Amino acid sequence: MQLKRAINFFELWEMTGVVTMNNYDVIIVGAGPAGLTAALFNARSKLKTLCIDEIGNGGQAAITDLIENYPGFPEGITGSKLTIKMAEQVERFGAEKITEKVQKLKLEEEYRVVVTNQSKYRAKAVIIASGASPRMLGCPGEIDFRGRGVSYCATCDGAFYEGSNILVIGGGNAAVEEAVYLTKFADKVTLVHRRQELRAAKVAQERAFTNPKIDIIWDSVVEKISGNSSVEKVILKNVRSGERREMFVDGVFVYAGLEPNSAWVKGVVRLDEKGNILTDENMCTNIKGVYAAGDVRRKLLRQVLTAASDGAIAAFHAERYIESQFYGS
Amino acid sequence: MIEVNKDNFEQEVINSNKPVIVDFWGPSCQPCLELLPQVEKLSEAYKDKVKLVKVNSAGNRRLCIKLRVMGLPSFLAFKNGKEVKRISGQDLTIKEIEELIKSIA
Ligand SMILES: Cc1cc2nc3c(=O)[nH]c(=O)nc-3n(C[C@H](O)[C@H](O)[C@H](O)COP(=O)(O)OP(=O)(O)OC[C@H]3O[C@@H](n4cnc5c(N)ncnc54)[C@H](O)[C@@H]3O)c2cc1C
């Protein structure tokens, strides 16, 4: 679909040299699966599209070992391969990509302005696809031993734990899948979960239950991580009995849930009590011309496929909005 | 950026006249791979003041253990042969790395 081009007020202003700002049709914040898919759809519609990510491409999916539930890859595909391909596809259709940290979203009449740590960009519509980050345990020692035994990325750090004894915290898909992945390196992996049953998909659970290197400790949380130059010991607390136990371990991998990356839009778009962005089924937020897609939204199934799907829907509605708001009769 | 290993670590890092930043990366660490080209650019931009080198953790496990690097990406800053600061984590941004460079420049 080709949009009718009309010169608007701001563009006229800029031509006269009164203001300079980088102008786009759509700005997408985040280049994980949701953001990359939105960028693909908008760029293919010939909208002037900018995608901003503070790190690079791929988001959480880039640090996932094997993705087995994204259709089209019967053998599974590594998260890094899949997201590199997604980024190449976006490039092919000409979306612009930059590496900056987005700090604020501002509304200027019918325009949406994205403020980064380096510049300002203005667009007719914005798609928020800033995803989620691992939730920290919040126990003493966690921050001190980060990079020296505490990790949030098994594909990054797993190989440092050859022959060692490690804990994986959590009971969802990420925790169980990464626990299985870590048995490639570690001699022993203990999964520690605060409840009595896992939330992970049944296939993943079965792999964990039948893996001789994996033990599970139920109903327990980590109370303290300690050591000298690296992690040596944790204290676990049973949440039912209140009993504590000490365990000697070389590493702790944390997959205890997610925090949405939405602090930068707080007060601008509507969030739920956990910071997830509220949208309707068209990915519209409460603000006109502002959409949200992927893990940053309130939803139940947080996966690569659903993030990509959200991205496509958001891009579609952003395009329709631009057409009617800026070029409509 | 030159590759450093156990054989030239002493010469390139410990005995360097300029402050040094060592970028620890690994072939299966996607955040590391995303950062590398941008770090190369910083290396060029700051080359008069700070030397940037990289270590592939996959072939240099011993060196990593010796320096207590157990997480990727990790950036260690050395001044006069001593480690003065480090930053680490899969969510490191290029901005934080530039700050680290500036702090020892
Ligand atoms: C260990 C692990 C295993 C997983 N396994 C699977 C699996 O097997 N199958 C599956 O389908 N899903 C899996 N998932 C889930 C899947 O990775 C996520 O659902 C998906 O990546 C969400 O995509 P997203 O684009 O919404 O957000 P994200 O992937 O979180 O991407 C968000 C992006 O936004 C950027 N960003 C955030 N804030 C800012 C800011 N202020 N400025 C600029 N950029 C910003 C981030 O750098 C990031 O690149 C797994 C997740 C993890 C952690």
Tab-separated table of C-alpha atoms and ligand atoms in Angstrom:
chain	number	residue	atom	x	y	z
A	1	MET	CA	0.000	0.000	0.000
A	2	GLN	CA	1.389	3.404	-0.918
A	3	LEU	CA	0.633	6.330	1.288
A	4	LYS	CA	-0.342	9.618	-0.208
A	5	ARG	CA	2.428	12.083	0.531
A	6	ALA	CA	1.337	15.416	1.811
A	7	ILE	CA	3.553	18.073	3.292
A	8	ASN	CA	2.449	18.824	6.788
A	9	PHE	CA	3.067	21.684	9.093
A	10	PHE	CA	6.149	20.252	10.790
A	11	GLU	CA	7.798	19.307	7.541
A	12	LEU	CA	7.254	22.823	6.196
A	13	TRP	CA	8.778	24.223	9.365
A	14	GLU	CA	11.792	22.046	8.954
A	15	MET	CA	12.252	22.978	5.321
A	16	THR	CA	12.486	26.588	6.427
A	17	GLY	CA	15.231	25.523	8.822
A	18	VAL	CA	13.426	26.683	11.964
A	19	VAL	CA	13.688	23.310	13.645
A	20	THR	CA	15.597	20.181	12.908
A	21	MET	CA	14.534	16.894	14.252
A	22	ASN	CA	14.762	13.419	12.859
A	23	ASN	CA	11.349	12.606	11.459
A	24	TYR	CA	9.868	9.191	10.852
A	25	ASP	CA	6.534	7.642	10.129
A	26	VAL	CA	6.994	4.928	12.743
A	27	ILE	CA	9.504	4.489	15.537
A	28	ILE	CA	9.840	1.077	17.121
A	29	VAL	CA	11.508	0.802	20.502
A	30	GLY	CA	13.212	-2.566	20.947
A	31	ALA	CA	14.664	-4.988	18.391
A	32	GLY	CA	13.589	-8.288	19.911
A	33	PRO	CA	11.199	-10.550	17.985
A	34	ALA	CA	8.290	-8.109	18.471
A	35	GLY	CA	10.185	-5.007	17.363
A	36	LEU	CA	11.904	-6.704	14.434
A	37	THR	CA	8.599	-8.048	13.133
A	38	ALA	CA	6.918	-4.662	13.464
A	39	ALA	CA	9.865	-3.098	11.616
A	40	LEU	CA	9.579	-5.693	8.866
A	41	PHE	CA	5.882	-5.007	8.331
A	42	ASN	CA	6.193	-1.215	8.430
A	43	ALA	CA	9.264	-1.122	6.193
A	44	ARG	CA	7.601	-3.392	3.657
A	45	SER	CA	4.727	-0.888	3.552
A	46	LYS	CA	7.299	1.762	2.631
A	47	LEU	CA	6.814	3.684	5.822
A	48	LYS	CA	9.882	5.547	7.009
A	49	THR	CA	10.743	3.279	9.906
A	50	LEU	CA	13.295	3.594	12.703
A	51	CYS	CA	14.036	0.774	15.130
A	52	ILE	CA	15.974	1.653	18.289
A	53	ASP	CA	17.556	-0.872	20.652
A	54	GLU	CA	20.022	-0.189	23.428
A	55	ILE	CA	21.977	-3.417	22.919
A	56	GLY	CA	21.589	-4.861	19.445
A	57	ASN	CA	19.267	-7.364	17.855
A	58	GLY	CA	17.214	-10.180	19.198
A	59	GLY	CA	16.395	-9.334	22.812
A	60	GLN	CA	15.822	-12.306	25.094
A	61	ALA	CA	15.470	-14.619	22.122
A	62	ALA	CA	19.089	-13.893	21.146
A	63	ILE	CA	20.325	-15.518	24.347
A	64	THR	CA	18.124	-18.605	24.079
A	65	ASP	CA	19.886	-21.810	23.083
A	66	LEU	CA	17.374	-23.844	21.112
A	67	ILE	CA	13.915	-22.655	20.130
A	68	GLU	CA	11.743	-25.652	19.353
A	69	ASN	CA	8.322	-24.065	19.259
A	70	TYR	CA	8.707	-21.540	16.468
A	71	PRO	CA	7.050	-23.090	13.436
A	72	GLY	CA	9.036	-23.766	10.296
A	73	PHE	CA	12.126	-25.204	11.964
A	74	PRO	CA	11.438	-28.903	12.553
A	75	GLU	CA	14.849	-29.469	14.143
A	76	GLY	CA	14.574	-26.309	16.221
A	77	ILE	CA	16.788	-23.279	15.684
A	78	THR	CA	19.130	-21.440	18.026
A	79	GLY	CA	17.785	-18.126	19.268
A	80	SER	CA	20.787	-16.254	17.920
A	81	LYS	CA	20.395	-17.705	14.407
A	82	LEU	CA	16.686	-16.992	14.316
A	83	THR	CA	17.026	-13.392	15.468
A	84	ILE	CA	19.971	-12.693	13.135
A	85	LYS	CA	17.749	-13.849	10.269
A	86	MET	CA	14.905	-11.644	11.497
A	87	ALA	CA	17.261	-8.663	11.561
A	88	GLU	CA	18.532	-9.398	8.044
A	89	GLN	CA	14.979	-9.512	6.782
A	90	VAL	CA	14.295	-6.104	8.315
A	91	GLU	CA	17.434	-4.694	6.744
A	92	ARG	CA	16.423	-5.956	3.348
A	93	PHE	CA	13.314	-3.773	3.396
A	94	GLY	CA	15.198	-0.719	4.505
A	95	ALA	CA	14.206	0.032	8.076
A	96	GLU	CA	16.800	2.156	9.840
A	97	LYS	CA	18.390	0.730	13.003
A	98	ILE	CA	20.277	2.522	15.738
A	99	THR	CA	21.794	1.538	19.073
A	100	GLU	CA	20.650	4.013	21.706
A	101	LYS	CA	18.850	3.819	25.013
A	102	VAL	CA	15.349	5.230	24.947
A	103	GLN	CA	14.580	7.289	28.014
A	104	LYS	CA	11.270	8.979	27.409
A	105	LEU	CA	8.177	9.150	25.271
A	106	LYS	CA	6.604	12.584	24.784
A	107	LEU	CA	3.424	13.626	23.092
A	108	GLU	CA	3.595	16.766	20.946
A	109	GLU	CA	0.195	17.404	19.470
A	110	GLU	CA	-0.307	14.708	16.878
A	111	TYR	CA	3.376	13.701	16.958
A	112	ARG	CA	5.113	11.237	19.251
A	113	VAL	CA	8.658	12.064	20.320
A	114	VAL	CA	11.148	9.465	21.475
A	115	VAL	CA	13.991	10.810	23.585
A	116	THR	CA	17.163	8.720	23.796
A	117	ASN	CA	20.434	9.156	25.661
A	118	GLN	CA	21.792	10.816	22.521
A	119	SER	CA	19.038	12.476	20.541
A	120	LYS	CA	15.344	13.023	19.861
A	121	TYR	CA	13.253	11.445	17.152
A	122	ARG	CA	9.748	12.333	16.069
A	123	ALA	CA	7.201	10.026	14.521
A	124	LYS	CA	3.578	9.798	13.606
A	125	ALA	CA	3.267	6.539	15.521
A	126	VAL	CA	5.356	4.663	18.076
A	127	ILE	CA	5.438	0.940	18.772
A	128	ILE	CA	6.729	-0.034	22.191
A	129	ALA	CA	8.485	-3.396	21.966
A	130	SER	CA	10.954	-3.029	24.803
A	131	GLY	CA	10.268	-6.532	26.136
A	132	ALA	CA	11.237	-7.732	29.561
A	133	SER	CA	14.321	-8.394	31.679
A	134	PRO	CA	15.022	-11.119	34.215
A	135	ARG	CA	13.547	-10.405	37.618
A	136	MET	CA	16.283	-10.375	40.206
A	137	LEU	CA	16.015	-12.496	43.339
A	138	GLY	CA	16.717	-9.514	45.535
A	139	CYS	CA	18.660	-11.555	48.091
A	140	PRO	CA	21.982	-10.555	49.665
A	141	GLY	CA	24.954	-11.507	47.493
A	142	GLU	CA	23.101	-11.522	44.188
A	143	ILE	CA	24.496	-8.229	42.916
A	144	ASP	CA	27.938	-8.679	44.487
A	145	PHE	CA	28.515	-11.977	42.715
A	146	ARG	CA	27.091	-11.030	39.351
A	147	GLY	CA	29.605	-12.234	36.728
A	148	ARG	CA	31.393	-14.235	39.428
A	149	GLY	CA	28.900	-17.020	39.884
A	150	VAL	CA	25.531	-15.328	39.509
A	151	SER	CA	24.240	-15.352	35.933
A	152	TYR	CA	21.090	-14.617	33.967
A	153	CYS	CA	22.337	-16.027	30.660
A	154	ALA	CA	23.141	-19.731	30.292
A	155	THR	CA	24.265	-19.469	26.650
A	156	CYS	CA	26.704	-16.691	27.615
A	157	ASP	CA	28.157	-18.261	30.730
A	158	GLY	CA	27.362	-21.989	30.733
A	159	ALA	CA	30.780	-23.011	29.437
A	160	PHE	CA	32.478	-21.506	32.515
A	161	TYR	CA	30.783	-24.172	34.610
A	162	GLU	CA	32.368	-27.268	33.079
A	163	GLY	CA	32.338	-30.013	35.707
A	164	SER	CA	30.747	-27.870	38.380
A	165	ASN	CA	27.742	-27.878	40.629
A	166	ILE	CA	25.117	-25.229	39.918
A	167	LEU	CA	21.689	-24.046	40.935
A	168	VAL	CA	18.986	-22.869	38.569
A	169	ILE	CA	16.252	-20.793	40.172
A	170	GLY	CA	12.705	-20.867	38.806
A	171	GLY	CA	10.042	-23.258	37.546
A	172	GLY	CA	8.861	-21.831	34.244
A	173	ASN	CA	9.909	-22.675	30.702
A	174	ALA	CA	13.100	-20.650	30.744
A	175	ALA	CA	14.307	-22.173	34.044
A	176	VAL	CA	13.610	-25.771	33.082
A	177	GLU	CA	14.981	-25.487	29.532
A	178	GLU	CA	18.125	-23.726	30.664
A	179	ALA	CA	18.643	-26.275	33.452
A	180	VAL	CA	18.652	-29.015	30.827
A	181	TYR	CA	21.001	-26.983	28.599
A	182	LEU	CA	23.411	-26.451	31.498
A	183	THR	CA	23.838	-30.201	32.026
A	184	LYS	CA	26.007	-30.064	28.868
A	185	PHE	CA	28.634	-28.417	31.050
A	186	ALA	CA	27.865	-28.966	34.720
A	187	ASP	CA	28.169	-32.237	36.633
A	188	LYS	CA	25.142	-31.425	38.690
A	189	VAL	CA	22.263	-28.997	38.255
A	190	THR	CA	19.769	-28.399	41.037
A	191	LEU	CA	16.541	-26.703	40.105
A	192	VAL	CA	15.110	-24.689	42.993
A	193	HIS	CA	11.464	-23.761	42.707
A	194	ARG	CA	9.295	-21.900	45.188
A	195	ARG	CA	6.243	-24.050	44.449
A	196	GLN	CA	5.457	-27.769	44.352
A	197	GLU	CA	5.081	-28.145	40.629
A	198	LEU	CA	6.715	-26.726	37.533
A	199	ARG	CA	4.980	-24.358	35.135
A	200	ALA	CA	7.128	-25.333	32.157
A	201	ALA	CA	5.758	-27.199	29.132
A	202	LYS	CA	5.382	-30.953	29.676
A	203	VAL	CA	8.132	-31.885	27.189
A	204	ALA	CA	10.606	-29.708	29.034
A	205	GLN	CA	9.504	-31.102	32.405
A	206	GLU	CA	9.992	-34.661	31.217
A	207	ARG	CA	13.492	-33.870	30.013
A	208	ALA	CA	14.326	-32.430	33.402
A	209	PHE	CA	12.784	-35.311	35.377
A	210	THR	CA	14.625	-37.942	33.357
A	211	ASN	CA	18.000	-36.200	33.264
A	212	PRO	CA	20.284	-37.938	35.779
A	213	LYS	CA	22.245	-34.731	36.379
A	214	ILE	CA	19.178	-32.751	37.478
A	215	ASP	CA	17.768	-32.658	41.008
A	216	ILE	CA	14.797	-30.580	42.056
A	217	ILE	CA	14.240	-28.863	45.364
A	218	TRP	CA	10.593	-27.841	45.821
A	219	ASP	CA	8.966	-25.100	47.872
A	220	SER	CA	12.218	-23.248	48.333
A	221	VAL	CA	13.744	-19.850	47.741
A	222	VAL	CA	17.291	-18.521	47.879
A	223	GLU	CA	17.857	-16.425	50.941
A	224	LYS	CA	21.525	-15.601	50.586
A	225	ILE	CA	24.414	-16.094	48.172
A	226	SER	CA	27.941	-15.971	49.542
A	227	GLY	CA	31.560	-16.777	48.792
A	228	ASN	CA	34.964	-15.193	48.550
A	229	SER	CA	36.151	-14.297	45.087
A	230	SER	CA	33.262	-16.208	43.521
A	231	VAL	CA	30.059	-17.937	44.634
A	232	GLU	CA	30.653	-20.803	47.066
A	233	LYS	CA	27.486	-21.237	49.035
A	234	VAL	CA	23.778	-20.456	49.170
A	235	ILE	CA	21.207	-20.579	51.917
A	236	LEU	CA	17.858	-21.982	50.830
A	237	LYS	CA	14.674	-21.557	52.780
A	238	ASN	CA	11.712	-23.898	52.558
A	239	VAL	CA	8.690	-21.633	52.281
A	240	ARG	CA	6.371	-24.200	53.882
A	241	SER	CA	8.357	-25.435	56.849
A	242	GLY	CA	10.558	-22.361	57.256
A	243	GLU	CA	13.553	-24.690	57.439
A	244	ARG	CA	16.888	-23.441	56.115
A	245	ARG	CA	19.673	-25.392	54.501
A	246	GLU	CA	23.122	-24.554	53.279
A	247	MET	CA	24.379	-25.764	49.904
A	248	PHE	CA	27.807	-25.540	48.364
A	249	VAL	CA	27.578	-24.497	44.715
A	250	ASP	CA	29.781	-22.897	42.053
A	251	GLY	CA	27.090	-20.930	40.306
A	252	VAL	CA	23.504	-19.672	40.468
A	253	PHE	CA	21.476	-19.118	37.277
A	254	VAL	CA	18.397	-16.987	37.836
A	255	TYR	CA	15.193	-17.506	35.818
A	256	ALA	CA	12.671	-16.377	38.389
A	257	GLY	CA	10.294	-14.464	36.170
A	258	LEU	CA	10.391	-11.241	34.212
A	259	GLU	CA	10.086	-7.507	34.751
A	260	PRO	CA	8.580	-5.545	31.843
A	261	ASN	CA	10.889	-2.804	30.503
A	262	SER	CA	8.266	-0.110	30.828
A	263	ALA	CA	9.682	2.358	33.364
A	264	TRP	CA	10.425	4.827	30.555
A	265	VAL	CA	6.732	5.119	29.598
A	266	LYS	CA	5.350	5.206	33.128
A	267	GLY	CA	2.895	8.066	33.464
A	268	VAL	CA	2.447	8.275	29.691
A	269	VAL	CA	0.724	5.000	28.801
A	270	ARG	CA	-1.454	2.898	31.064
A	271	LEU	CA	0.278	0.036	32.903
A	272	ASP	CA	-1.049	-2.639	35.218
A	273	GLU	CA	0.223	-2.984	38.789
A	274	LYS	CA	3.185	-5.060	37.619
A	275	GLY	CA	4.234	-2.556	34.975
A	276	ASN	CA	2.862	-4.467	31.986
A	277	ILE	CA	1.438	-2.206	29.274
A	278	LEU	CA	-2.310	-2.549	28.763
A	279	THR	CA	-3.472	-2.811	25.160
A	280	ASP	CA	-6.551	-3.907	23.300
A	281	GLU	CA	-6.444	-6.754	20.790
A	282	ASN	CA	-5.137	-4.362	18.129
A	283	MET	CA	-2.114	-3.574	20.336
A	284	CYS	CA	-3.398	-0.008	20.896
A	285	THR	CA	-2.485	1.568	24.222
A	286	ASN	CA	-4.642	4.243	25.810
A	287	ILE	CA	-2.710	6.880	23.817
A	288	LYS	CA	-3.552	7.470	20.166
A	289	GLY	CA	-0.700	6.546	17.850
A	290	VAL	CA	1.116	4.544	20.548
A	291	TYR	CA	1.124	0.745	20.338
A	292	ALA	CA	2.744	-1.995	22.407
A	293	ALA	CA	3.850	-5.470	21.302
A	294	GLY	CA	5.541	-8.510	22.828
A	295	ASP	CA	6.646	-9.285	26.373
A	296	VAL	CA	6.175	-5.701	27.586
A	297	ARG	CA	2.387	-6.128	27.262
A	298	ARG	CA	0.071	-7.673	29.752
A	299	LYS	CA	-0.523	-11.179	28.404
A	300	LEU	CA	-0.204	-14.791	29.424
A	301	LEU	CA	1.858	-16.477	26.713
A	302	ARG	CA	5.247	-14.835	26.362
A	303	GLN	CA	7.026	-16.496	23.445
A	304	VAL	CA	8.923	-15.594	20.284
A	305	LEU	CA	5.938	-16.462	18.142
A	306	THR	CA	3.441	-14.392	20.107
A	307	ALA	CA	5.885	-11.474	20.262
A	308	ALA	CA	6.278	-11.601	16.474
A	309	SER	CA	2.529	-11.831	16.049
A	310	ASP	CA	1.954	-8.811	18.313
A	311	GLY	CA	4.547	-6.911	16.284
A	312	ALA	CA	2.747	-7.589	13.019
A	313	ILE	CA	-0.611	-6.534	14.443
A	314	ALA	CA	0.820	-3.359	15.980
A	315	ALA	CA	2.528	-2.429	12.693
A	316	PHE	CA	-0.674	-2.978	10.748
A	317	HIS	CA	-2.740	-0.759	13.021
A	318	ALA	CA	-0.032	1.894	13.243
A	319	GLU	CA	-0.052	2.103	9.460
A	320	ARG	CA	-3.833	2.420	9.316
A	321	TYR	CA	-3.723	5.082	11.991
A	322	ILE	CA	-1.108	7.137	10.129
A	323	GLU	CA	-3.101	6.895	6.960
A	324	SER	CA	-6.325	8.111	8.492
A	325	GLN	CA	-4.825	10.671	10.877
A	326	PHE	CA	-2.292	12.294	8.571
A	327	TYR	CA	-3.419	11.599	5.045
A	328	GLY	CA	-7.108	10.901	5.406
A	329	SER	CA	-9.773	13.161	4.051
B	1	MET	CA	41.569	-4.741	18.394
B	2	ILE	CA	44.122	-7.459	18.882
B	3	GLU	CA	43.307	-10.901	20.242
B	4	VAL	CA	44.976	-11.631	23.543
B	5	ASN	CA	45.664	-15.083	24.986
B	6	LYS	CA	47.705	-16.529	27.816
B	7	ASP	CA	50.943	-16.120	25.839
B	8	ASN	CA	50.713	-12.402	25.146
B	9	PHE	CA	48.509	-11.282	28.073
B	10	GLU	CA	51.515	-10.213	30.141
B	11	GLN	CA	53.022	-8.213	27.313
B	12	GLU	CA	49.843	-6.617	25.936
B	13	VAL	CA	47.947	-5.955	29.156
B	14	ILE	CA	50.167	-6.092	32.248
B	15	ASN	CA	53.173	-4.359	30.689
B	16	SER	CA	51.229	-1.829	28.643
B	17	ASN	CA	52.130	1.833	29.092
B	18	LYS	CA	48.611	2.884	28.279
B	19	PRO	CA	45.566	1.845	30.316
B	20	VAL	CA	43.956	-1.268	28.820
B	21	ILE	CA	40.380	-2.533	28.513
B	22	VAL	CA	40.006	-6.269	27.946
B	23	ASP	CA	36.783	-7.400	26.260
B	24	PHE	CA	35.963	-11.004	27.185
B	25	TRP	CA	33.640	-12.558	24.644
B	26	GLY	CA	32.609	-16.017	23.476
B	27	PRO	CA	31.265	-17.501	20.254
B	28	SER	CA	27.938	-18.563	21.789
B	29	CYS	CA	27.430	-15.299	23.675
B	30	GLN	CA	25.112	-13.368	21.370
B	31	PRO	CA	25.188	-10.119	23.397
B	32	CYS	CA	29.012	-10.234	23.105
B	33	LEU	CA	28.785	-10.606	19.335
B	34	GLU	CA	26.313	-7.725	19.104
B	35	LEU	CA	28.693	-5.502	21.047
B	36	LEU	CA	31.964	-6.391	19.306
B	37	PRO	CA	31.654	-4.181	16.173
B	38	GLN	CA	30.655	-1.215	18.318
B	39	VAL	CA	33.549	-1.868	20.690
B	40	GLU	CA	35.895	-1.940	17.675
B	41	LYS	CA	34.686	1.569	16.840
B	42	LEU	CA	35.339	2.794	20.385
B	43	SER	CA	38.771	1.207	20.219
B	44	GLU	CA	39.530	3.333	17.171
B	45	ALA	CA	38.056	6.492	18.703
B	46	TYR	CA	40.020	6.226	21.958
B	47	LYS	CA	43.187	4.664	20.595
B	48	ASP	CA	45.416	7.567	21.652
B	49	LYS	CA	44.488	7.207	25.296
B	50	VAL	CA	43.348	3.659	25.947
B	51	LYS	CA	44.226	0.323	24.400
B	52	LEU	CA	41.341	-2.091	23.799
B	53	VAL	CA	42.000	-5.796	23.358
B	54	LYS	CA	39.772	-8.871	23.270
B	55	VAL	CA	39.922	-12.373	24.699
B	56	ASN	CA	37.922	-15.264	23.274
B	57	SER	CA	36.910	-17.057	26.447
B	58	ALA	CA	36.281	-20.290	24.541
B	59	GLY	CA	39.978	-20.844	23.834
B	60	ASN	CA	41.290	-19.249	27.007
B	61	ARG	CA	39.480	-20.886	29.878
B	62	ARG	CA	42.571	-20.866	32.143
B	63	LEU	CA	43.126	-17.157	31.648
B	64	CYS	CA	39.477	-16.507	32.502
B	65	ILE	CA	39.691	-18.571	35.663
B	66	LYS	CA	42.887	-16.800	36.680
B	67	LEU	CA	41.191	-13.424	36.261
B	68	ARG	CA	37.971	-14.751	37.795
B	69	VAL	CA	35.908	-13.997	34.731
B	70	MET	CA	32.836	-16.251	34.944
B	71	GLY	CA	30.293	-14.208	33.056
B	72	LEU	CA	30.063	-12.755	29.573
B	73	PRO	CA	30.374	-10.163	28.290
B	74	SER	CA	32.941	-8.833	30.788
B	75	PHE	CA	35.106	-5.750	30.401
B	76	LEU	CA	38.131	-5.458	32.690
B	77	ALA	CA	40.022	-2.184	33.004
B	78	PHE	CA	43.758	-2.328	33.756
B	79	LYS	CA	46.009	0.537	34.791
B	80	ASN	CA	49.722	-0.009	35.408
B	81	GLY	CA	49.218	-3.742	35.180
B	82	LYS	CA	46.508	-3.845	37.847
B	83	GLU	CA	42.812	-4.431	37.425
B	84	VAL	CA	41.044	-1.290	38.607
B	85	LYS	CA	37.446	-1.910	37.553
B	86	ARG	CA	35.197	-4.340	35.741
B	87	ILE	CA	31.678	-4.457	34.327
B	88	SER	CA	29.788	-7.555	33.293
B	89	GLY	CA	26.398	-8.876	32.214
B	90	GLN	CA	24.278	-9.761	29.197
B	91	ASP	CA	22.514	-6.388	29.396
B	92	LEU	CA	25.651	-4.210	29.191
B	93	THR	CA	25.231	-1.296	26.807
B	94	ILE	CA	27.855	0.335	24.617
B	95	LYS	CA	27.331	3.521	26.619
B	96	GLU	CA	28.439	1.795	29.837
B	97	ILE	CA	31.511	0.478	28.056
B	98	GLU	CA	32.363	3.953	26.813
B	99	GLU	CA	31.972	5.257	30.377
B	100	LEU	CA	34.428	2.625	31.564
B	101	ILE	CA	36.933	3.662	28.888
B	102	LYS	CA	36.549	7.330	29.793
B	103	SER	CA	37.002	6.564	33.478
B	104	ILE	CA	40.535	5.267	32.919
B	105	ALA	CA	41.531	7.449	29.934
C	1	LIG	C1	16.177	-18.259	28.727
C	1	LIG	C2	14.980	-18.028	27.859
C	1	LIG	C3	14.498	-19.069	27.072
C	1	LIG	C4	13.401	-18.865	26.235
C	1	LIG	N1	12.970	-19.901	25.447
C	1	LIG	C5	11.978	-19.677	24.554
C	1	LIG	C6	11.575	-20.703	23.648
C	1	LIG	O1	12.120	-21.814	23.645
C	1	LIG	N2	10.569	-20.428	22.760
C	1	LIG	C7	9.960	-19.199	22.708
C	1	LIG	O2	9.095	-18.990	21.854
C	1	LIG	N3	10.291	-18.223	23.585
C	1	LIG	C8	11.280	-18.424	24.497
C	1	LIG	N4	11.626	-17.417	25.382
C	1	LIG	C9	10.812	-16.181	25.412
C	1	LIG	C10	11.129	-15.214	24.279
C	1	LIG	O3	12.534	-15.041	24.185
C	1	LIG	C11	10.456	-13.881	24.518
C	1	LIG	O4	9.074	-14.066	24.686
C	1	LIG	C12	10.662	-12.898	23.357
C	1	LIG	O5	12.046	-12.655	23.150
C	1	LIG	C13	9.955	-11.571	23.598
C	1	LIG	O6	10.232	-10.712	22.552
C	1	LIG	P1	10.055	-9.129	22.678
C	1	LIG	O7	10.487	-8.588	21.350
C	1	LIG	O8	8.707	-8.812	23.159
C	1	LIG	O9	11.035	-8.649	23.848
C	1	LIG	P2	12.599	-8.908	24.139
C	1	LIG	O10	13.061	-10.139	23.500
C	1	LIG	O11	12.730	-8.745	25.607
C	1	LIG	O12	13.330	-7.684	23.401
C	1	LIG	C14	13.214	-6.358	23.872
C	1	LIG	C15	14.332	-5.507	23.306
C	1	LIG	O13	14.110	-4.151	23.696
C	1	LIG	C16	15.332	-3.557	24.068
C	1	LIG	N5	15.064	-2.470	25.027
C	1	LIG	C17	14.473	-2.559	26.247
C	1	LIG	N6	14.383	-1.349	26.828
C	1	LIG	C18	14.928	-0.456	25.948
C	1	LIG	C19	15.135	0.953	25.971
C	1	LIG	N7	14.753	1.710	27.010
C	1	LIG	N8	15.757	1.537	24.909
C	1	LIG	C20	16.155	0.794	23.841
C	1	LIG	N9	15.965	-0.542	23.769
C	1	LIG	C21	15.363	-1.158	24.801
C	1	LIG	C22	16.141	-4.670	24.668
C	1	LIG	O14	17.544	-4.399	24.554
C	1	LIG	C23	15.713	-5.877	23.829
C	1	LIG	O15	16.590	-6.109	22.744
C	1	LIG	C24	12.734	-17.602	26.222
C	1	LIG	C25	13.201	-16.561	27.038
C	1	LIG	C26	14.318	-16.755	27.852
C	1	LIG	C27	14.821	-15.622	28.697
